[in-house]
Short mmCIF file of C-alpha atoms in Angstrom, two decimals:
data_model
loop_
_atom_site.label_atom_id
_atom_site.label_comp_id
_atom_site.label_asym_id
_atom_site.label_seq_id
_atom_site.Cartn_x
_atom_site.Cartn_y
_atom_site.Cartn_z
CA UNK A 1 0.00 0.00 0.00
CA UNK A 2 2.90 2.45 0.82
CA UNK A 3 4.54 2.04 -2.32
CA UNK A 4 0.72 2.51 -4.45
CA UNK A 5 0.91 5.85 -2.07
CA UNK A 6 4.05 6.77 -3.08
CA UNK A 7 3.38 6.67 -6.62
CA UNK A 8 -0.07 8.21 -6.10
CA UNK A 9 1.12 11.65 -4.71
CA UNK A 10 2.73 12.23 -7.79
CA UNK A 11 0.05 11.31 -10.37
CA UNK A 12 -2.50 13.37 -8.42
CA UNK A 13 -0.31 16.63 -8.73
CA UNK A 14 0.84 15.74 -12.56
CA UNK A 15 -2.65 17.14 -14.27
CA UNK A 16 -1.96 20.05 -12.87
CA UNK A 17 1.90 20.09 -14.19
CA UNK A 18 0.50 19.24 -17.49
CA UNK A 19 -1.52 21.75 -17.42
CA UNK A 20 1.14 24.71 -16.96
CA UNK A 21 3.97 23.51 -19.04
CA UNK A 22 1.45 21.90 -21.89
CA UNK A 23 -1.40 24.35 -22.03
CA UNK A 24 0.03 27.57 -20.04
CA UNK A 25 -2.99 29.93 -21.95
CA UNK A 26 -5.74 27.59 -21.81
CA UNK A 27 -8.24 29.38 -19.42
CA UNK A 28 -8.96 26.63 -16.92
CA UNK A 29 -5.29 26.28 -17.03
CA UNK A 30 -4.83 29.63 -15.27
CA UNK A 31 -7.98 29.34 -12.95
CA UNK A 32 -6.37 25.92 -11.74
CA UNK A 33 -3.66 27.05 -11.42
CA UNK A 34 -4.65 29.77 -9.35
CA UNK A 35 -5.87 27.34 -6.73
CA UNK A 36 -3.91 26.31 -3.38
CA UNK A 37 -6.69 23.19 -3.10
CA UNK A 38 -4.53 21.49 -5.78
CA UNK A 39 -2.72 20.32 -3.10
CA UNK A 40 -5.37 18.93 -1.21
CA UNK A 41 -5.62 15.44 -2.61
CA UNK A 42 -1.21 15.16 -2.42
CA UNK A 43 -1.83 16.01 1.09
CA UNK A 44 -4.03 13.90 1.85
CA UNK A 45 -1.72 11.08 0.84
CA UNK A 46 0.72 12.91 2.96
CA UNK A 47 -1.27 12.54 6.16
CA UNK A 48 -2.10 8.69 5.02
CA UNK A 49 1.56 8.09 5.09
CA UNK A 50 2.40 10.37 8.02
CA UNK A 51 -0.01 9.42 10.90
CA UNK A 52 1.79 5.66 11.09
CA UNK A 53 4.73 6.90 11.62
CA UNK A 54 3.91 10.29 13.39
CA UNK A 55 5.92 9.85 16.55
CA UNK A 56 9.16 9.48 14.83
CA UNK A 57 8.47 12.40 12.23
CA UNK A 58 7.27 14.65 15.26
CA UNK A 59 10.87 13.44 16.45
CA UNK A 60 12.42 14.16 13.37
CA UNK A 61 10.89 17.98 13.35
CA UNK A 62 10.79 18.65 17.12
CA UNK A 63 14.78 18.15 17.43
CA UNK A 64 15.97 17.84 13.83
CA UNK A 65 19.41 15.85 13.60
CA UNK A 66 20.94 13.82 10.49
CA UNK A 67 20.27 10.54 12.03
CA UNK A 68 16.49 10.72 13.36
CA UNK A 69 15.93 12.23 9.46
CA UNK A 70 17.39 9.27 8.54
CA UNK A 71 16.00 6.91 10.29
CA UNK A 72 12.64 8.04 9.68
CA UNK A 73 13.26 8.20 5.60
CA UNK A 74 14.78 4.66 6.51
CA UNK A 75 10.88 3.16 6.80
CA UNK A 76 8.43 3.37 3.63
CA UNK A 77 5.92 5.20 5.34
CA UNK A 78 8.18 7.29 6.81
CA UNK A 79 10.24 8.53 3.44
CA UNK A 80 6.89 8.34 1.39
CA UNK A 81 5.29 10.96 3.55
CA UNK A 82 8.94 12.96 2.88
CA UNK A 83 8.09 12.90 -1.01
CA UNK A 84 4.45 13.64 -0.44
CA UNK A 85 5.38 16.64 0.99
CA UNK A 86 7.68 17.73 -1.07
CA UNK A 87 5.41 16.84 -4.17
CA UNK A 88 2.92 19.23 -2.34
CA UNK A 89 4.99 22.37 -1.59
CA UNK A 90 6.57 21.92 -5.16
CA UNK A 91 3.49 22.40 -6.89
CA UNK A 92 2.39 25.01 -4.76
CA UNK A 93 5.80 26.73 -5.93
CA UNK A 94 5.17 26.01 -9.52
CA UNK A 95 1.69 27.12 -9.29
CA UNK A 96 3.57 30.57 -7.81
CA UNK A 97 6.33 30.73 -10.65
CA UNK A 98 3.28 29.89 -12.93
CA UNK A 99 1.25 33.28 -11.94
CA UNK A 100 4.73 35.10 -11.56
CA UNK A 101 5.94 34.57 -15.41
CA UNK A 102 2.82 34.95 -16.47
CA UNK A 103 2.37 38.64 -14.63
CA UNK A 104 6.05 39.26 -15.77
CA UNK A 105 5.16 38.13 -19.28
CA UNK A 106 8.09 35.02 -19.59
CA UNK A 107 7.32 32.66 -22.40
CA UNK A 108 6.02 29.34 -22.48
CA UNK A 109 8.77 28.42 -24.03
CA UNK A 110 10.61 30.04 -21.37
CA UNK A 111 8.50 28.50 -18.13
CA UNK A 112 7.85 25.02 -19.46
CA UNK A 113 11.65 23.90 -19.28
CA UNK A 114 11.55 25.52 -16.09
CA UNK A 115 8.46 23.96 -14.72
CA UNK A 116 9.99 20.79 -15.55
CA UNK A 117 13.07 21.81 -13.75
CA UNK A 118 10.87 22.20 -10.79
CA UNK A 119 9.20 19.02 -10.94
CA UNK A 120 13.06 17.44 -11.03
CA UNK A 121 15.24 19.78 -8.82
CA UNK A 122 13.17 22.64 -7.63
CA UNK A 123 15.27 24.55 -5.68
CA UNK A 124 17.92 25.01 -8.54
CA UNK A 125 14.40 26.52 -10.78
CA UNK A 126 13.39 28.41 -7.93
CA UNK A 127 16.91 30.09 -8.08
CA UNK A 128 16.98 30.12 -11.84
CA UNK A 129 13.54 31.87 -11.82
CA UNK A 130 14.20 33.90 -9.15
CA UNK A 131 17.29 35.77 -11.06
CA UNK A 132 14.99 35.56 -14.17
CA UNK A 133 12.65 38.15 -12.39
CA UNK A 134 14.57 39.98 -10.95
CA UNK A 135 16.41 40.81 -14.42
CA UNK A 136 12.69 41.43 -15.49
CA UNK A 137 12.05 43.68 -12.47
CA UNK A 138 15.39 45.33 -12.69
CA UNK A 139 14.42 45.84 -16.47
CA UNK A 140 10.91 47.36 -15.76
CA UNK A 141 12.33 49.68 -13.16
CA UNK A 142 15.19 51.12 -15.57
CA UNK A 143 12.57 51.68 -18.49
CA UNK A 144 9.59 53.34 -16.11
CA UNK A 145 9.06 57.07 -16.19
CA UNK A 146 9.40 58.77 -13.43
CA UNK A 147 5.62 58.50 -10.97
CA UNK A 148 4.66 62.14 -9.97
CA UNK A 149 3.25 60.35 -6.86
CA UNK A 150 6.55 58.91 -5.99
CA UNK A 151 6.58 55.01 -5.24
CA UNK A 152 8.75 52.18 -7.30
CA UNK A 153 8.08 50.72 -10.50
CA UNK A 154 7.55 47.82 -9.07
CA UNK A 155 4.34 49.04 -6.71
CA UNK A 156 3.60 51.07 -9.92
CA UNK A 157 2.78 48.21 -11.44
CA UNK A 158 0.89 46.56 -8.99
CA UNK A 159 -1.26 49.25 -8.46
CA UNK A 160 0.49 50.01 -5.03
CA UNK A 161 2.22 53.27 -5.83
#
């Protein structure tokens, strides 16, 4: 059952990857996307691989150390509920990077590799992305007029300033 798990809290969150990298300006795509309760089925996988081993991951989180983190990756339940989590908090990121490119106006072509990035190694995208708008920000910012209300580009554009 662990391993069916496993494999589960990645297929539940892939429709939604499709969705971004395949069909980025499909409507629904966007409202989806635009929804934390994608999540919500990943983490319930989470919490049916976390309660049996719950002591040891409160152990694990209450007094983190190298060797109670491995020990409790050591068990199935334990290092399934590990990649549940992560599976959760890396869509929620995509989903973020997702909105972000699109309000920055990135390319598909542009966000899909980089979605996929995420999916595989997402704190290398994350970083990748992040320098990618802030060279967009940076950009905006140079090639703004001057507010006569004062405020950044950056709020300017939001509405904020």
């Amino acid at each position: 059952m662990t391993g069916f798990l496993f494999d589960l809290a990645f297929l539940l969150a892939a429709p939604v990857w499709f969705l971004m990298i395949f069909a980025p300006k499909w409507g629904p795509t966007v409202r989806i996307a635009a929804s934390p309760l994608t999540v919500a089925p990943v983490l319930a996988v989470y919490l049916a691989l976390a309660i049996p081993v719950l002591p040891e991951l409160w152990a694990a989180v209450r007094s983190p150390d190298l060797d109670g983190f491995r020990e409790l990756t050591a068990s199935a339940s334990g290092a399934g509920a590990i990649w549940a989590q992560v599976i959760a908090w890396d869509l929620l990121l995509g989903q973020w990077m997702f909105h972000e490119a699109r309000r920055l106006g990135l390319h598909p072509l542009v966000m899909g590799p980089l979605l996929v990035l995420t999916i595989l190694l997402s704190p290398f995208a994350l970083l990748i992305f992040l320098a990618l708008r802030a060279a967009i920000d940076g950009r905006y910012a140079r090639a703004a007029p001057p507010h006569p209300h004062g405020g950044s580009a950056r709020n300017r554009r939001a509405g904020l300033g």
